[in-house]
Coordinates of C-alpha atoms in Angstrom, one line a residue:
Chain A
X1 CA 89.7 22.9 56.1
X2 CA 90.3 20.7 59.2
X3 CA 93.2 18.8 57.2
X4 CA 94.4 22.2 56.1
X5 CA 94.3 23.6 59.7
X6 CA 96.2 20.3 61.1
X7 CA 98.7 21.3 58.9
X8 CA 99.4 24.9 60.2
X9 CA 102.3 25.8 62.1
X10 CA 102.0 27.1 65.2
X11 CA 104.2 29.1 67.6
X12 CA 103.7 29.3 71.4
X13 CA 105.3 31.8 73.4
X14 CA 105.0 31.8 77.2
X15 CA 105.5 34.8 79.0
X16 CA 106.8 34.5 82.5
X17 CA 107.0 37.8 84.8
X18 CA 105.7 41.1 84.5
X19 CA 102.1 41.0 83.3
X20 CA 99.3 40.9 86.0
X21 CA 96.6 40.2 83.9
X22 CA 95.7 38.7 80.8
X23 CA 93.2 41.0 78.9
X24 CA 92.6 40.3 75.5
X25 CA 90.7 42.6 73.0
X26 CA 86.9 42.7 73.7
X27 CA 85.8 43.7 70.2
X28 CA 87.0 44.6 66.7
X29 CA 85.2 46.5 63.8
X30 CA 86.6 44.5 60.9
X31 CA 85.0 46.3 58.0
X32 CA 82.3 48.6 57.3
X33 CA 79.4 47.7 59.7
X34 CA 80.9 44.3 60.2
X35 CA 82.8 43.2 63.5
X36 CA 82.4 41.1 66.8
X37 CA 82.4 41.7 70.6
X38 CA 82.6 39.8 73.6
X39 CA 79.1 39.6 75.0
X40 CA 77.4 38.4 78.2
X41 CA 79.2 35.2 79.8
X42 CA 82.0 35.5 77.2
X43 CA 79.8 35.0 74.3
X44 CA 81.5 36.2 70.9
X45 CA 78.9 38.0 69.1
X46 CA 79.0 39.0 65.3
X47 CA 77.1 41.9 63.7
X48 CA 76.8 43.0 59.8
X49 CA 74.9 45.8 60.2
X50 CA 77.0 48.0 62.6
X51 CA 75.7 46.6 65.9
X52 CA 72.1 47.0 64.9
X53 CA 71.8 43.0 65.5
X54 CA 74.2 40.6 67.0
X55 CA 74.2 36.8 66.3
X56 CA 76.1 34.4 68.7
X57 CA 78.9 32.7 67.2
X58 CA 80.7 30.9 70.1
X59 CA 82.5 27.9 69.1
X60 CA 81.1 24.8 71.4
X61 CA 83.4 23.6 73.8
X62 CA 83.6 20.9 76.5
X63 CA 83.8 23.3 79.5
X64 CA 86.6 25.3 77.9
X65 CA 86.6 28.9 78.5
X66 CA 87.1 31.0 75.3
X67 CA 88.9 34.0 74.9
X68 CA 88.9 36.7 72.3
X69 CA 88.7 35.3 68.9
X70 CA 91.2 36.8 66.2
X71 CA 89.7 37.5 63.0
X72 CA 91.6 37.6 59.9
X73 CA 88.9 38.8 57.7
X74 CA 85.2 38.3 57.6
X75 CA 85.2 34.4 57.5
X76 CA 88.5 33.1 59.0
X77 CA 88.6 33.4 62.9
X78 CA 90.4 31.2 65.5
X79 CA 89.6 31.0 69.2
X80 CA 91.9 29.5 72.0
X81 CA 90.0 27.3 74.6
X82 CA 91.6 26.9 77.7
X83 CA 90.7 24.1 80.3
X84 CA 91.3 23.9 84.1
X85 CA 90.6 26.2 87.0
X86 CA 91.4 30.0 86.2
X87 CA 95.1 30.5 87.2
X88 CA 96.0 27.0 86.7
X89 CA 95.0 26.1 83.1
X90 CA 97.2 23.7 81.4
X91 CA 95.2 22.4 78.3
X92 CA 94.1 24.3 75.1
X93 CA 92.1 23.5 72.3
X94 CA 91.8 25.5 69.2
X95 CA 88.5 26.4 67.5
X96 CA 88.9 27.6 63.9
X97 CA 86.2 28.8 61.5
X98 CA 86.4 29.6 57.6
X99 CA 82.7 30.8 57.5
X100 CA 82.1 33.1 60.3
X101 CA 81.3 30.8 62.8
X102 CA 78.7 28.7 61.2
X103 CA 80.9 25.9 61.9
X104 CA 83.9 25.3 63.9
X105 CA 86.7 22.8 63.9
X106 CA 88.5 22.2 67.1
X107 CA 92.1 21.1 67.1
X108 CA 94.1 20.1 70.1
X109 CA 97.7 21.6 70.0
X110 CA 100.2 19.4 71.5
X111 CA 102.0 21.7 74.2
X112 CA 105.2 21.1 76.2
X113 CA 104.6 19.9 79.5
X114 CA 103.4 22.8 81.7
X115 CA 105.4 23.7 84.7
X116 CA 103.7 26.9 85.2
X117 CA 100.6 28.5 85.8
X118 CA 99.1 29.3 82.6
X119 CA 96.6 32.5 83.1
X120 CA 95.5 32.9 79.8
X121 CA 96.2 32.8 76.1
X122 CA 95.8 34.8 72.8
X123 CA 95.8 33.7 69.1
X124 CA 97.1 35.6 65.9
X125 CA 97.3 34.4 62.4
X126 CA 99.0 36.1 59.4
X127 CA 97.4 33.6 56.9
X128 CA 95.4 30.4 57.4
X129 CA 98.2 28.2 58.0
X130 CA 100.7 30.4 60.4
X131 CA 99.7 31.8 63.5
X132 CA 100.9 32.4 67.2
X133 CA 99.3 31.3 70.4
X134 CA 100.8 33.3 73.2
X135 CA 100.4 31.9 76.6
X136 CA 100.8 34.0 79.9
X137 CA 102.2 32.2 83.0
X138 CA 102.5 33.5 86.4
X139 CA 105.8 34.7 87.9
X140 CA 105.4 32.6 91.4
X141 CA 106.4 29.4 89.2
X142 CA 108.7 30.8 86.4
X143 CA 111.6 28.6 84.8
X144 CA 114.2 30.3 86.9
X145 CA 112.4 32.2 89.5
X146 CA 113.9 35.4 88.4
X147 CA 111.3 37.1 86.1
X148 CA 113.6 36.0 83.3
X149 CA 111.4 35.2 80.0
X150 CA 111.1 31.8 78.7
X151 CA 109.6 31.1 75.4
X152 CA 108.6 27.5 73.7
X153 CA 108.5 27.0 70.1
X154 CA 106.8 24.1 68.7
X155 CA 105.1 22.9 65.3
X156 CA 101.5 21.2 65.1
X157 CA 101.4 18.6 62.5
X158 CA 99.3 15.5 62.1
X159 CA 101.0 12.6 64.0
X160 CA 104.0 14.5 63.9
X161 CA 104.4 17.3 66.5
X162 CA 107.9 18.3 66.7
X163 CA 110.0 18.6 70.0
X164 CA 109.4 21.8 71.8
X165 CA 112.4 23.9 72.0
X166 CA 112.6 26.0 74.7
X167 CA 114.8 29.4 75.0
X168 CA 115.2 31.8 77.8
X169 CA 116.7 35.1 78.1
X170 CA 117.2 37.3 81.2
Chain B
X1 CA 101.6 38.6 63.5
X2 CA 102.5 39.9 59.9
X3 CA 104.3 36.9 58.3
X4 CA 104.8 33.6 59.7
X5 CA 108.4 34.7 60.3
X6 CA 107.8 38.4 61.6
X7 CA 105.6 39.2 64.5
X8 CA 105.1 41.5 67.5
X9 CA 104.2 40.8 71.0
X10 CA 103.0 43.1 73.8
X11 CA 102.5 42.3 77.4
X12 CA 99.8 43.6 79.4
X13 CA 100.0 45.6 82.3
X14 CA 100.7 49.1 83.4
X15 CA 104.4 48.8 81.6
X16 CA 103.6 47.1 78.8
X17 CA 106.6 45.8 77.0
X18 CA 107.0 45.2 73.3
X19 CA 108.9 42.4 71.7
X20 CA 109.6 41.4 68.0
X21 CA 110.6 38.2 66.1
X22 CA 112.0 37.9 62.9
X23 CA 112.6 34.1 63.0
X24 CA 109.2 32.5 63.5
X25 CA 109.6 33.3 67.5
X26 CA 112.9 31.3 67.6
X27 CA 114.4 34.2 69.2
X28 CA 112.6 37.8 70.5
X29 CA 114.0 41.0 70.8
X30 CA 112.7 43.7 73.3
X31 CA 111.9 46.9 71.9
X32 CA 112.7 50.1 73.9
X33 CA 111.8 53.6 72.6
X34 CA 112.8 56.6 74.6
X35 CA 110.3 59.3 74.7
X36 CA 111.6 62.6 72.9
X37 CA 110.4 64.8 75.9
X38 CA 110.9 64.4 79.1
X39 CA 107.8 65.6 81.5
X40 CA 107.7 66.1 85.2
X41 CA 105.8 63.0 85.9
X42 CA 108.9 60.9 84.0
X43 CA 111.3 62.7 86.5
X44 CA 109.3 61.9 89.2
X45 CA 108.9 58.3 88.4
X46 CA 112.6 58.1 87.8
X47 CA 113.2 59.5 91.2
X48 CA 110.9 57.2 93.0
X49 CA 112.3 54.2 91.1
X50 CA 115.9 55.2 92.3
X51 CA 114.7 55.9 95.9
X52 CA 113.0 52.4 96.0
X53 CA 116.2 51.0 94.5
X54 CA 118.4 52.4 97.2
X55 CA 116.0 51.4 100.0
X56 CA 115.8 47.7 98.4
X57 CA 119.2 47.4 98.5
X58 CA 119.9 48.8 101.8
X59 CA 117.7 46.1 103.3
X60 CA 119.9 43.2 101.8
X61 CA 122.7 41.6 103.1
X62 CA 126.1 42.9 101.3
X63 CA 126.1 39.5 99.2
X64 CA 122.6 39.9 98.3
X65 CA 123.0 43.4 97.4
X66 CA 126.0 42.7 95.1
X67 CA 123.8 40.2 93.2
X68 CA 120.8 42.5 93.0
X69 CA 123.2 45.2 91.7
X70 CA 124.7 42.8 89.1
X71 CA 121.1 41.6 88.2
X72 CA 119.6 45.2 87.9
X73 CA 122.7 46.4 85.7
X74 CA 121.7 44.0 83.1
X75 CA 118.1 45.1 83.1
X76 CA 116.7 47.7 80.1
X77 CA 116.3 51.1 81.4
X78 CA 113.2 51.9 83.3
X79 CA 111.3 54.0 81.0
X80 CA 108.0 53.8 82.4
X81 CA 106.8 53.1 78.9
X82 CA 103.4 51.2 77.9
X83 CA 103.4 50.1 74.5
X84 CA 100.5 49.3 72.1
X85 CA 100.9 46.8 69.4
X86 CA 102.2 48.2 66.3
X87 CA 99.9 49.0 63.2
X88 CA 101.4 48.4 59.7
X89 CA 100.2 49.6 56.5
X90 CA 102.6 47.2 54.6
X91 CA 105.7 45.0 55.8
X92 CA 107.8 48.4 55.8
X93 CA 105.4 51.2 57.0
X94 CA 104.0 51.3 60.6
X95 CA 103.1 52.9 63.7
X96 CA 103.5 52.3 67.3
X97 CA 102.0 54.4 70.3
X98 CA 103.8 54.6 73.4
X99 CA 102.8 56.1 76.5
X100 CA 105.2 57.8 79.1
X101 CA 104.0 59.4 82.4
X102 CA 102.4 62.5 81.2
X103 CA 103.0 62.0 77.5
X104 CA 102.0 59.9 74.5
X105 CA 104.3 59.6 71.4
X106 CA 103.4 58.1 68.0
X107 CA 106.7 56.5 66.5
X108 CA 106.8 55.8 62.8
X109 CA 108.8 53.5 60.9
X110 CA 109.7 52.7 57.2
X111 CA 112.0 49.8 57.4
X112 CA 109.7 47.2 59.0
X113 CA 110.5 48.2 62.6
X114 CA 114.1 48.1 62.5
X115 CA 114.2 51.8 63.4
X116 CA 111.5 54.3 64.6
X117 CA 111.2 57.9 64.8
X118 CA 109.0 59.9 67.0
X119 CA 106.1 61.6 64.6
X120 CA 103.6 62.8 66.9
X121 CA 103.4 63.7 70.5
X122 CA 100.9 64.8 72.9
X123 CA 101.6 66.1 76.4
X124 CA 99.9 67.1 79.3
X125 CA 98.0 63.7 80.1
X126 CA 97.5 63.9 83.8
X127 CA 99.0 60.9 85.7
X128 CA 96.5 58.3 86.2
X129 CA 95.9 55.0 88.2
X130 CA 98.6 52.7 88.0
X131 CA 97.7 49.8 85.1
X132 CA 95.3 52.1 83.2
X133 CA 96.2 53.0 79.6
X134 CA 95.1 55.6 77.4
X135 CA 93.6 54.0 74.4
X136 CA 94.3 55.0 70.7
X137 CA 93.8 54.0 67.2
X138 CA 95.8 54.7 63.9
X139 CA 94.1 54.8 60.6
X140 CA 94.6 56.2 57.3
X141 CA 97.7 58.1 58.7
X142 CA 95.3 59.9 61.4
X143 CA 96.1 59.3 65.1
X144 CA 92.9 58.9 67.3
X145 CA 93.0 59.5 71.2
X146 CA 89.8 59.0 73.5
X147 CA 89.0 62.0 75.4
X148 CA 86.9 62.9 78.4
X149 CA 83.1 62.5 78.3
X150 CA 81.0 65.1 77.6
X151 CA 77.4 64.5 78.2
X152 CA 78.2 60.8 78.5
X153 CA 79.7 60.7 75.1
X154 CA 83.2 60.1 74.1
X155 CA 85.3 63.0 72.6
X156 CA 88.0 62.0 70.1
X157 CA 91.4 63.6 69.6
X158 CA 92.7 63.4 66.0
X159 CA 96.0 64.1 64.9
X160 CA 97.6 64.2 61.7
X161 CA 101.3 63.7 60.7
X162 CA 104.0 65.5 62.4
X163 CA 101.3 67.0 65.1
X164 CA 102.8 68.0 68.5
X165 CA 99.9 69.1 70.9
X166 CA 100.2 70.3 74.6
X167 CA 96.9 70.0 75.9
X168 CA 96.6 70.3 79.8
X169 CA 92.9 69.3 79.8
X170 CA 93.6 65.9 78.7
X171 CA 92.4 63.9 81.7
X172 CA 93.8 61.1 83.5
X173 CA 93.2 57.7 81.6
X174 CA 90.7 56.5 83.9
X175 CA 88.5 59.8 83.6
X176 CA 88.6 59.2 79.6
X177 CA 85.8 57.0 79.9
X178 CA 87.1 54.7 77.1
X179 CA 88.7 51.4 77.8
X180 CA 89.2 50.2 74.2
X181 CA 88.6 51.8 70.6
X182 CA 88.6 50.1 67.1
X183 CA 88.2 52.3 64.1
X184 CA 88.4 51.2 60.3
X185 CA 88.5 54.8 59.0
X186 CA 89.1 58.2 60.6
X187 CA 85.2 58.3 60.6
X188 CA 83.8 54.9 61.3
X189 CA 84.8 53.3 64.7
X190 CA 83.8 51.8 68.1
X191 CA 84.7 52.5 71.6
X192 CA 83.9 50.5 74.6
X193 CA 83.5 52.8 77.7
X194 CA 84.3 52.0 81.4
X195 CA 80.6 51.9 82.0
X196 CA 80.3 49.0 80.0
X197 CA 78.8 50.5 76.7
X198 CA 79.9 49.9 73.3
X199 CA 79.3 52.7 71.2
X200 CA 79.6 53.3 67.4
X201 CA 80.3 56.4 65.4
X202 CA 80.0 56.8 61.4
X203 CA 81.4 60.8 61.6
X204 CA 84.4 60.7 63.4
X205 CA 82.9 61.0 66.8
X206 CA 80.4 63.9 66.4
X207 CA 77.2 61.5 66.8
X208 CA 77.4 58.0 68.8
X209 CA 74.9 54.9 68.6
X210 CA 74.9 52.8 71.5
X211 CA 75.5 49.2 70.2
X212 CA 75.8 47.4 73.4
X213 CA 74.3 43.9 72.7
X214 CA 71.5 42.5 74.8
X215 CA 72.3 40.1 77.6
X216 CA 70.5 37.1 75.9
X217 CA 72.0 36.4 72.4
X218 CA 72.0 32.6 71.9
X219 CA 72.2 31.6 68.1
X220 CA 69.3 33.6 66.7
X221 CA 69.9 37.3 65.9
X222 CA 69.2 39.6 68.6
X223 CA 68.9 43.3 68.8
X224 CA 71.3 45.7 70.7
X225 CA 70.2 47.6 73.7
X226 CA 68.9 51.0 73.0

């Protein structure tokens, strides 16, 4: 699983400007009686009986603050773990599970140097290998200071991270 | 994200913009959808924006005003629209809900989001606080909107294809009591209320069960608050 995860192609988009807060989705009903929610202290909770009982499936992290998970189905899920002070987060791990959080693999995506204040991020996947990380930055330290968008594209491969490509638009 | 190449991205905030990429995020295009109806609230918002723009430029030096005018002319039109993430049933067919001042519109696509046409409209939504967006969901071709609380419980509106509803009792978003919703069928779904409760329904909103997790859930299975 881990090897497979490390082969995945990740796309990171960094948004500058308009948004005020990073508010990822706080729950999702995935299938009849099956879903997740964010509970007290940002714990990720899972139910298989329509919320009668909840199980804590939060991935372990070293002081990382977890955002909302993205579950592709009942087994496969991802959580972006952010490190650093809120508002100046520049380092991220990606926790991955293929057994509904019974075990998590953690990979460290190599991101381009951060010249901005990342406030939060979200993940979404089309399949086990292909996904997005959308990181949100404050407009105080934008690339060109004009509220224009700048996006970064990167690939995460074992031992061979591609050179980040940056493109911007106004 | 629908495929490794095709994905949609929505900003957060009061005027959440919608972007699409069809080349794996090498390039992004902003999606702008105009409301098929113009409400009094929209006219008022446009008037306020034009007023602000004039005052803003009047406070600048001639050079700054010239630069600002050039910059503004390259900006997309101010539509005061907040977009939801599109929901697709396959790669071609999907819906996206867009909220404008006083009106919510469900757009439909049958060509993978290249073109969109208005399919359902709800007018009469009262102006709310900036930044508060009315939640909605689309499942089984049914558009579900959260409504005002009645005896502490949510009330849902469900609109089928091509519906146009003028509802002057539609409350401002912050009074709707619902901040998020997730439905897998028109009958079964969850909503999260502004009072911090997670509620579930299995009969389309006729009855609700409080499934808010207890505070302490650590590894082992824990019950909900009842």
